[in-house]
mmCIF file of C-alpha atoms in Angstrom:
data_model
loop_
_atom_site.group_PDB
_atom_site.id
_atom_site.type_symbol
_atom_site.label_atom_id
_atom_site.label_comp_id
_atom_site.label_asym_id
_atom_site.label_seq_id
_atom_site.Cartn_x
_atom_site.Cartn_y
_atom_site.Cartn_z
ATOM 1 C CA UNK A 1 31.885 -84.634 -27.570
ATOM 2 C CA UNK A 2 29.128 -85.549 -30.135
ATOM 3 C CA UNK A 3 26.279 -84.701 -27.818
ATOM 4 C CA UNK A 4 28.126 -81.060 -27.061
ATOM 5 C CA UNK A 5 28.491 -80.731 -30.879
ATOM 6 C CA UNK A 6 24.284 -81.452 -31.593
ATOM 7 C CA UNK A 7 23.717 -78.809 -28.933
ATOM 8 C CA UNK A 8 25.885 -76.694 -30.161
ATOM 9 C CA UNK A 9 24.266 -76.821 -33.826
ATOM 10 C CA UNK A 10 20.298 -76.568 -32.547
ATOM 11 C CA UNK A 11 21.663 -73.327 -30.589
ATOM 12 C CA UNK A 12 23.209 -72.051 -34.121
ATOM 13 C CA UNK A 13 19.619 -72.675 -35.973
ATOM 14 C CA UNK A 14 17.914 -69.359 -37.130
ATOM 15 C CA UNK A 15 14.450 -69.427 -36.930
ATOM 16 C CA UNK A 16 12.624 -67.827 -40.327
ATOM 17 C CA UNK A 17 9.544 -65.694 -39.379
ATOM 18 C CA UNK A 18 7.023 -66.436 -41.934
ATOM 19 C CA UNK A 19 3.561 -64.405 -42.272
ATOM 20 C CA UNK A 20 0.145 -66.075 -42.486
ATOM 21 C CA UNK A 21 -1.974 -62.834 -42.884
ATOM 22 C CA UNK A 22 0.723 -62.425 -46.315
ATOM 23 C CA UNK A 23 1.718 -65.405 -47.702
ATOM 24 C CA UNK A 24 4.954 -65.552 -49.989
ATOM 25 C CA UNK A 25 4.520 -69.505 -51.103
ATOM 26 C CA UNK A 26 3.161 -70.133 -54.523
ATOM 27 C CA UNK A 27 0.500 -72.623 -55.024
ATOM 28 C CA UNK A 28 1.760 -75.823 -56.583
ATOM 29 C CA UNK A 29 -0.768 -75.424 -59.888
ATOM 30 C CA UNK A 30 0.547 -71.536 -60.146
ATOM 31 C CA UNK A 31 4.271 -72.347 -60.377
ATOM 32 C CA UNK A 32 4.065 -75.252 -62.861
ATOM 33 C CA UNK A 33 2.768 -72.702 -65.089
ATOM 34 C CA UNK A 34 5.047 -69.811 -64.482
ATOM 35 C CA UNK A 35 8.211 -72.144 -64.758
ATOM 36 C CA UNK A 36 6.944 -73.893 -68.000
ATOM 37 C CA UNK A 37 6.817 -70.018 -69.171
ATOM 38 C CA UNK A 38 10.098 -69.215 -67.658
ATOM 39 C CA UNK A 39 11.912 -72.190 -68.922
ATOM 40 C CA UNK A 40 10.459 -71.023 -72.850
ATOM 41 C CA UNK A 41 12.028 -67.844 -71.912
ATOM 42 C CA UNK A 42 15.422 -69.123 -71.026
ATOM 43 C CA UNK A 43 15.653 -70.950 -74.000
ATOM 44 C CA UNK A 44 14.935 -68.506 -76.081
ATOM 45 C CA UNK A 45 17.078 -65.884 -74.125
ATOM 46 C CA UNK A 46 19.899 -68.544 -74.865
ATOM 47 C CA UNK A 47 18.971 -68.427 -78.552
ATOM 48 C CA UNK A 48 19.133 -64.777 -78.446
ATOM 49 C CA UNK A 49 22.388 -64.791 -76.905
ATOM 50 C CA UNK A 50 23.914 -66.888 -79.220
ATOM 51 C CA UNK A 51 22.901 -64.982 -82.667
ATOM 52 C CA UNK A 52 24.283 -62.294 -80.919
ATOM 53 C CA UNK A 53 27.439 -63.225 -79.945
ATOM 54 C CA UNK A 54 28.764 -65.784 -81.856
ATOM 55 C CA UNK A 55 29.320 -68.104 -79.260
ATOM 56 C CA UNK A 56 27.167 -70.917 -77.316
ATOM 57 C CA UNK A 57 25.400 -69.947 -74.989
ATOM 58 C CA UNK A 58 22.603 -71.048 -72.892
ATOM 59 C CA UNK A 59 20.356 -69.818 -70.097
ATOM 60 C CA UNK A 60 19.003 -72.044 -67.823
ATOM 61 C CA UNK A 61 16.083 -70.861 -64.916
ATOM 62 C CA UNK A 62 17.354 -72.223 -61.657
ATOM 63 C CA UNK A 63 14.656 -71.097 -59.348
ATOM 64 C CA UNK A 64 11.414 -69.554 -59.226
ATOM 65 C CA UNK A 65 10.132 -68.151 -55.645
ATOM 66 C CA UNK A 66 7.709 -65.382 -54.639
ATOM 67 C CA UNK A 67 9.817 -62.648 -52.167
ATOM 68 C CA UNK A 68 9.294 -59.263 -50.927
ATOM 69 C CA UNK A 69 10.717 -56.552 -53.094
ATOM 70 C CA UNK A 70 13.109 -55.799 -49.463
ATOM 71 C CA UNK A 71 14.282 -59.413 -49.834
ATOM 72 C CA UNK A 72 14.907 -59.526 -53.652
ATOM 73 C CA UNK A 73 16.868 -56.615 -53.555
ATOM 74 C CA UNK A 74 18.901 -57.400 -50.304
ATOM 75 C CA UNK A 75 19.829 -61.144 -52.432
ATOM 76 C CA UNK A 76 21.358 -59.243 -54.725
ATOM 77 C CA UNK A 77 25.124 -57.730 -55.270
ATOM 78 C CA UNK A 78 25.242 -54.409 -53.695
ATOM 79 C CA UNK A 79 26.973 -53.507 -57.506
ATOM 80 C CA UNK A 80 24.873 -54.891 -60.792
ATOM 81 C CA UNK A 81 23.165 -53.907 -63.403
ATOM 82 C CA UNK A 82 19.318 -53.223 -62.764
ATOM 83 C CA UNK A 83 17.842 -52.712 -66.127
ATOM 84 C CA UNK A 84 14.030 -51.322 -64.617
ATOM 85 C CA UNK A 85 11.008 -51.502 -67.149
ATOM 86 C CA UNK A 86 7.535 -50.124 -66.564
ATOM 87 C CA UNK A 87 4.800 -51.916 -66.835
ATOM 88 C CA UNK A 88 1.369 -50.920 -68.270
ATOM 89 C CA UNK A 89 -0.773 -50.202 -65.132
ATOM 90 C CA UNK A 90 1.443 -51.242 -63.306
ATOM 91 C CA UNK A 91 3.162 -48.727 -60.758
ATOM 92 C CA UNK A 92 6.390 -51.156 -59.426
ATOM 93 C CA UNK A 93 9.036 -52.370 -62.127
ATOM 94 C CA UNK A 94 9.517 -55.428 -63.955
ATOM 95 C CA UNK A 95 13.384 -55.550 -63.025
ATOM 96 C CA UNK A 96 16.125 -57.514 -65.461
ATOM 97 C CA UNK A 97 19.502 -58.029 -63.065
ATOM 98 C CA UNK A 98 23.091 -59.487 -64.434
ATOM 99 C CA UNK A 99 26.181 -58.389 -63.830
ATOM 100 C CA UNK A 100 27.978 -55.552 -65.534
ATOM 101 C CA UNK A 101 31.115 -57.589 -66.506
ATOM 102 C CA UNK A 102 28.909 -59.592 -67.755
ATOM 103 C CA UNK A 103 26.885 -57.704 -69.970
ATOM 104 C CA UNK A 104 30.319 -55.995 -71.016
ATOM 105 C CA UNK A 105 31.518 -59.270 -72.276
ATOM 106 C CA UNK A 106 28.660 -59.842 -74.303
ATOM 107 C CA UNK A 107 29.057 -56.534 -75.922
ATOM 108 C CA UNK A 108 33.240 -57.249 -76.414
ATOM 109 C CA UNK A 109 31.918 -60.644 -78.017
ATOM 110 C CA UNK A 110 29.393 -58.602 -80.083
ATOM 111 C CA UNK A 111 32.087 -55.807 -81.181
ATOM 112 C CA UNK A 112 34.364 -58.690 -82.372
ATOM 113 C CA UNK A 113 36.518 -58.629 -79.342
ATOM 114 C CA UNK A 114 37.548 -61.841 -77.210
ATOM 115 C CA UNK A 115 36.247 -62.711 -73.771
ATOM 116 C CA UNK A 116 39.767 -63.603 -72.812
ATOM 117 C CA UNK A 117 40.587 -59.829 -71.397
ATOM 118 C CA UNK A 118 39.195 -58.989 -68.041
ATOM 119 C CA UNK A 119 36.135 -56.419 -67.892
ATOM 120 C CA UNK A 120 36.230 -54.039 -64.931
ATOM 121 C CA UNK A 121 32.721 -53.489 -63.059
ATOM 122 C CA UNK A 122 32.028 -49.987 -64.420
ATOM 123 C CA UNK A 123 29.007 -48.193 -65.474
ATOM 124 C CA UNK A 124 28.560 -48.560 -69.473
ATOM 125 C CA UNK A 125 29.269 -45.587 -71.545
ATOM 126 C CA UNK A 126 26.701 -44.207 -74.042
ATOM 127 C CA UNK A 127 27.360 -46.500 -76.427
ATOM 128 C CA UNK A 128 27.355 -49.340 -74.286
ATOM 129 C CA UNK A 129 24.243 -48.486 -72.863
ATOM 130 C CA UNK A 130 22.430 -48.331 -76.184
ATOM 131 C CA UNK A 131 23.928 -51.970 -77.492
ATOM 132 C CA UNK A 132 22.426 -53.271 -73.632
ATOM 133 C CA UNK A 133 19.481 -51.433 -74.548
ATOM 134 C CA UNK A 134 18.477 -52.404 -77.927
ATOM 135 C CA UNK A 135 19.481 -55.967 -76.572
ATOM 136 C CA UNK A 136 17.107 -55.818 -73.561
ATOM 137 C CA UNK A 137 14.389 -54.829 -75.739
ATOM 138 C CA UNK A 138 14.357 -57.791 -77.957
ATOM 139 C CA UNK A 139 14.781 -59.641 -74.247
ATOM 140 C CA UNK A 140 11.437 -58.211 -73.330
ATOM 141 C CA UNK A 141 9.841 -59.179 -76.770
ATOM 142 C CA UNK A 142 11.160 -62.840 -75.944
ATOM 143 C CA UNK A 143 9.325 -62.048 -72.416
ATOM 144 C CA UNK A 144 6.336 -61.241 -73.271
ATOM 145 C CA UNK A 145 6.051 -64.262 -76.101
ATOM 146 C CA UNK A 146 6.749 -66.731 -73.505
ATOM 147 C CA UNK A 147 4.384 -65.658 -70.809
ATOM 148 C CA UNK A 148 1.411 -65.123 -73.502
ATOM 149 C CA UNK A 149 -1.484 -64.464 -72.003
ATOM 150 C CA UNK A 150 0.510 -64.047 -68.236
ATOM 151 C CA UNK A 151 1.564 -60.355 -69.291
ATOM 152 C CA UNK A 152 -0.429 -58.905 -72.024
ATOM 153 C CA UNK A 153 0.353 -55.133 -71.126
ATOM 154 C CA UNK A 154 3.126 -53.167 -73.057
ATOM 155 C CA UNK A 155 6.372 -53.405 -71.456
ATOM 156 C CA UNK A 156 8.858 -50.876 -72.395
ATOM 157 C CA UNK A 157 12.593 -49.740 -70.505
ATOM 158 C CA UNK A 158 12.843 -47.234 -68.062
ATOM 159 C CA UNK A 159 16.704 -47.259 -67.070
ATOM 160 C CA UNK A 160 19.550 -48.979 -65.663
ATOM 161 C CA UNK A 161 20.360 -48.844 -61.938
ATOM 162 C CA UNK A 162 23.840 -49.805 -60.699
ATOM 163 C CA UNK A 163 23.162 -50.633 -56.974
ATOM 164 C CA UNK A 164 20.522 -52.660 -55.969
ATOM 165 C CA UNK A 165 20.130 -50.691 -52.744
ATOM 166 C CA UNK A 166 19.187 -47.596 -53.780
ATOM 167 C CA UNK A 167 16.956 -48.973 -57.346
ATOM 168 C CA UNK A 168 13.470 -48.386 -56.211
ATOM 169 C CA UNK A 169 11.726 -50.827 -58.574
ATOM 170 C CA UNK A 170 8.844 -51.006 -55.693
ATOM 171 C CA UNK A 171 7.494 -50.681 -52.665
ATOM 172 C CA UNK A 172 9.806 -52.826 -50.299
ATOM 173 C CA UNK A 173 7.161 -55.090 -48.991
ATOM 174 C CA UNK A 174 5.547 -55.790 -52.479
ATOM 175 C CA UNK A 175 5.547 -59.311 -53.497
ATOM 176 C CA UNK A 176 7.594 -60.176 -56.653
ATOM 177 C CA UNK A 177 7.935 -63.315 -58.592
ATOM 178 C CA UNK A 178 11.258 -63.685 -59.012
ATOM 179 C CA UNK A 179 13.106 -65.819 -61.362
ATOM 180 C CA UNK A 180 16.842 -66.863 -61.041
ATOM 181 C CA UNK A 181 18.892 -68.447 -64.491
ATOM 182 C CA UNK A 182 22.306 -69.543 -64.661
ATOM 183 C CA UNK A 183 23.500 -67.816 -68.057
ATOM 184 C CA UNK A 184 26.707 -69.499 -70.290
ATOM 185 C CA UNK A 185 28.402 -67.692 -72.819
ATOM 186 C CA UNK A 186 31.120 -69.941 -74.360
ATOM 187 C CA UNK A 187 33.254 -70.622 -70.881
ATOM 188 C CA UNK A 188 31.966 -68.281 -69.070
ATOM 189 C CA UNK A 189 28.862 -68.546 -66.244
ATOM 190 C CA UNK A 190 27.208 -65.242 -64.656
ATOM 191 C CA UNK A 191 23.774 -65.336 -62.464
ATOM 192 C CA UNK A 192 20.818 -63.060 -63.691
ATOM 193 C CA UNK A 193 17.449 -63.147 -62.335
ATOM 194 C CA UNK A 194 14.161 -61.618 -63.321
ATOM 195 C CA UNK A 195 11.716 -59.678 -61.206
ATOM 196 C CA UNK A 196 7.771 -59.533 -61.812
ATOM 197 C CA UNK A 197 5.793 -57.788 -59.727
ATOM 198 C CA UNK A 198 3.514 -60.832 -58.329
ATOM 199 C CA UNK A 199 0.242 -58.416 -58.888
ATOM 200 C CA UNK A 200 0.789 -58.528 -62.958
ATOM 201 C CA UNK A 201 0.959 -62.554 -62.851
ATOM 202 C CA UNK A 202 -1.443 -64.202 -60.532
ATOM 203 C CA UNK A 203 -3.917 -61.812 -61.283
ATOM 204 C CA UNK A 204 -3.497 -63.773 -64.670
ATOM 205 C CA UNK A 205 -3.035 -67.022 -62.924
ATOM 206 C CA UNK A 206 -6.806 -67.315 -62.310
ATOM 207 C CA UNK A 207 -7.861 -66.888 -66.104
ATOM 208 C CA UNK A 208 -5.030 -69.910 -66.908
ATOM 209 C CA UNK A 209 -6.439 -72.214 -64.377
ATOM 210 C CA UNK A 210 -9.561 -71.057 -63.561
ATOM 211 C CA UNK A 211 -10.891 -72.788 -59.894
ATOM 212 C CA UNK A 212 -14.512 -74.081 -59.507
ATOM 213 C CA UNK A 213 -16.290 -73.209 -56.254
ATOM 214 C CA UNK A 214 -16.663 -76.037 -53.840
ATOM 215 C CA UNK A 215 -20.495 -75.443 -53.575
ATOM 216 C CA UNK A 216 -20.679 -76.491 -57.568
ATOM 217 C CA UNK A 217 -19.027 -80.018 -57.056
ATOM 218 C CA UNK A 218 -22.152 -82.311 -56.830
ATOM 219 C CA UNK A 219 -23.939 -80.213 -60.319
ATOM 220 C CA UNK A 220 -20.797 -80.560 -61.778
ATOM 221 C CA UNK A 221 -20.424 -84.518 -60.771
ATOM 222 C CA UNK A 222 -23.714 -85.200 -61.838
ATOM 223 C CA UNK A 223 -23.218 -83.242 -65.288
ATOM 224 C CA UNK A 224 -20.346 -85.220 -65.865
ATOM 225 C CA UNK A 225 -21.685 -88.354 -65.185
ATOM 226 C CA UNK A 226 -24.877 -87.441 -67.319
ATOM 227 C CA UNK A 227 -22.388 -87.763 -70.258
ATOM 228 C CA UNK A 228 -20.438 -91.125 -69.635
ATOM 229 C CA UNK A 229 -21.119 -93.428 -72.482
ATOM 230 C CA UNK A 230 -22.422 -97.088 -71.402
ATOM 231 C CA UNK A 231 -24.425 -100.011 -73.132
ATOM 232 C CA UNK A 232 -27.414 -100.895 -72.792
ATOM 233 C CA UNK A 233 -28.817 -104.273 -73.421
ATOM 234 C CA UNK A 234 -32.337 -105.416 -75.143
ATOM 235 C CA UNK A 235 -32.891 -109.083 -73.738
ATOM 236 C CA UNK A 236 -34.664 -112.039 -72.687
ATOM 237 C CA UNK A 237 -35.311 -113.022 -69.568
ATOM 238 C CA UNK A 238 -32.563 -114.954 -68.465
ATOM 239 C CA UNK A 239 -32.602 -118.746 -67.748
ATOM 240 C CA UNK A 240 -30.774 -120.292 -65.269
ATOM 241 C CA UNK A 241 -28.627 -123.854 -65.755
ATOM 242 C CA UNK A 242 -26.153 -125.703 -64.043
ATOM 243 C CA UNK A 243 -22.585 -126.178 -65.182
ATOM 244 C CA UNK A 244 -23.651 -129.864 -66.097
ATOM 245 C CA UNK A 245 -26.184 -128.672 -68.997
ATOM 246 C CA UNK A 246 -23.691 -126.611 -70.341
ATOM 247 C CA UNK A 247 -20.923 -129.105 -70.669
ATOM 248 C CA UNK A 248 -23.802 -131.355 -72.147
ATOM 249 C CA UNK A 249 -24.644 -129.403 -74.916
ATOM 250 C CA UNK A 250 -25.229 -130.438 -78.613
ATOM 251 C CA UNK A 251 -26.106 -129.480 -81.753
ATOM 252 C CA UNK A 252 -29.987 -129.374 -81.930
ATOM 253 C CA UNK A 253 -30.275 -129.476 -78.356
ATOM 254 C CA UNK A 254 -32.792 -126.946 -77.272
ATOM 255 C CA UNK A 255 -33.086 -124.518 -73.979
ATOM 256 C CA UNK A 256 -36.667 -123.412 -72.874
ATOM 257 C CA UNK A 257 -36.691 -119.432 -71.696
ATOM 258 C CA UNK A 258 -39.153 -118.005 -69.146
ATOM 259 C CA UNK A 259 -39.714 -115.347 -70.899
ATOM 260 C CA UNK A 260 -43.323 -115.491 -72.360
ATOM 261 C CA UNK A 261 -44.276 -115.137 -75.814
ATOM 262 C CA UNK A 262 -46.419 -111.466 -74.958
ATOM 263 C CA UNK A 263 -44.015 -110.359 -72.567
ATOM 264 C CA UNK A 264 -41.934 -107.186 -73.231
ATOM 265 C CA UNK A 265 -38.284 -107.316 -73.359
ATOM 266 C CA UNK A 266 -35.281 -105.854 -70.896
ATOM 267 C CA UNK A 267 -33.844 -103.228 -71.229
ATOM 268 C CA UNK A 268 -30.403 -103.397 -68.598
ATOM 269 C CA UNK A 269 -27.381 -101.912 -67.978
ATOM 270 C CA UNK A 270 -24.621 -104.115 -66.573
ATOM 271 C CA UNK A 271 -27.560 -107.293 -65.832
ATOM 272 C CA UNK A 272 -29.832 -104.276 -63.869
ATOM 273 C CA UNK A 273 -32.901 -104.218 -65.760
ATOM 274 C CA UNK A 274 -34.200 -100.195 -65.892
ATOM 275 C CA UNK A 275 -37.164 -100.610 -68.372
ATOM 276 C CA UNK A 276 -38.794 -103.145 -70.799
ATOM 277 C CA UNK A 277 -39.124 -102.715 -74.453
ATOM 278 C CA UNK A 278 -41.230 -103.816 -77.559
ATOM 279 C CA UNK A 279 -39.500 -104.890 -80.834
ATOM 280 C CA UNK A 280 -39.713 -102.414 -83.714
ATOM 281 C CA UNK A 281 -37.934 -100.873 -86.434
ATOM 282 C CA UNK A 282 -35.718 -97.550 -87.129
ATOM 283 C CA UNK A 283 -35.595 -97.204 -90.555
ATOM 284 C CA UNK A 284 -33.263 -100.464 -91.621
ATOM 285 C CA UNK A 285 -32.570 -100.819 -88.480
ATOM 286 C CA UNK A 286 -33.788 -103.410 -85.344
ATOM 287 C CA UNK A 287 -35.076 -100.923 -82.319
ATOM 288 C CA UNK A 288 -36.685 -101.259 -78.877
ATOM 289 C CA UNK A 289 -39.777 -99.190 -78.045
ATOM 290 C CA UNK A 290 -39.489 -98.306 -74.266
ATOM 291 C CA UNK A 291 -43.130 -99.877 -72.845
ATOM 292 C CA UNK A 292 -42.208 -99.333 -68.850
ATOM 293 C CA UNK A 293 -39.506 -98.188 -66.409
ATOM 294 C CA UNK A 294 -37.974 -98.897 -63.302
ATOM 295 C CA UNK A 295 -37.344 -97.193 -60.106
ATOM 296 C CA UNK A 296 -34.071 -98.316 -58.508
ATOM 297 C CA UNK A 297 -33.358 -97.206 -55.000
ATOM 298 C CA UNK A 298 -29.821 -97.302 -53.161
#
């Protein structure tokens, strides 16, 4: 019965196509830096939340994933509020989604009223619309702080769609960066989840971490390597002992060098001798005159 059962299950498995020629997968250096930004922005959404109304409330980013407009739009509920904002050169919409009740709460919390009474899924009213408006707008400033340097163009509301089926924010096949938060208000817990079109941000990406052509790697190694710090020794030549002169040592005993009396001194680097040197002065200070050099092959 188990082996029926497995069978069963790899029949059930749906395969994903995925497309090479377009790929939808961040690179791992891109998305550290666009969730560091969006986790700044949840946190200061949260803090924005809270001033407003009056209760705790916190918004934490969940997910971040690159998707097709088509697939960001079919994720969401076919009923929501799409708050659409153009973009400065930019012909697709930066999209802000969370649900109506939601956003209806916030403003019953804001007008002094109580979350306790249950908010319909309407459309807002004029009023409404310019509380979630004003409100979205300081969102967007909190945005475009967070990001810095990710979305310097103006970003300024367009509208708000109520079905995500028929809000063209862009072309269905354009790629969007899409971030998802889980947003608490007191007791309460909604979804949201913030569109970018993908075009606006990695086109940024590049200037944040800027990549080196592969070609470059051996100027840049040696460059590099040019400035490492190490120390460099003026010396005698060295003697050699055994272990039983050492351990006979005494005061006044005395250990005869090879190194003759007109013979320069070494200059090494880690016992490799590179050069020889003459004694001499710097000012107050001892100094080695470089008399020769060495050629070291590997």
């Amino acid at each position: 019965m188990g082996e029926q059962e497995d069978r069963a299950a790899v029949r059930q498995r749906t395969v994903d196509v995925y497309d090479f020629r377009r790929p939808t997968t961040l690179p791992r250096q891109h998305s550290r830096v666009l969730e560091v930004a969006f986790e700044t922005f949840a946190r200061q959404w949260g803090t924005q939340l809270t001033a407003k109304v009056r209760l705790k409330s916190t918004a934490t980013l969940e997910q971040l994933s690159m998707q097709s407009y088509d697939e960001y739009s079919a994720s969401l509920p076919s009923v929501t509020s799409m708050v659409l904002c153009r973009i400065d050169g930019s012909e697709s919409r930066l999209v802000i989604q969370f649900p109506a009740t939601a956003a209806l709460s916030w403003l019953s919390r804001m007008l002094g009223g109580s979350t306790e009474t249950a908010v319909p899924e309407r459309k807002f009213t004029q009023i409404e619309h310019a509380l979630i408006s004003r409100m979205v707008e300081e969102v967007l400033e909190d945005l475009r702080y967070s990001l810095g340097n990710l979305l310097t163009q103006a970003v300024v509301m367009d509208g708000i769609q109520y079905n995500s089926q028929f809000a063209q924010a862009a072309a269905p096949s354009e790629l969007m960066i899409v971030a998802s938060f889980s947003v608490n208000v007191g007791e309460t817990q909604c979804a949201a989840t913030l569109a970018v079109p993908a075009d606006v941000l990695l086109s940024r990406l590049g200037d944040v971490n800027p990549t080196v052509h592969s070609v470059d790697n051996e100027a840049l190694v040696r460059t590099q390597l040019a400035q490492v710090p190490v120390d460099v020794a003026v010396q005698l030549t060295a003697a050699p002992v055994t272990p039983a002169q050492i351990l006979g040592l005494a005061v006044g005993d005395v250990l005869p060098l090879p190194h003759l009396e007109n013979r320069p001194f070494d200059v090494t680097i880690n016992g490799t001798r590179l050069a020889t040197a003459a004694a001499a002065r710097n000012g107050s200070r001892a100094a080695a005159v470089i008399v020769t050099t060495e050629e070291h092959q590997r």
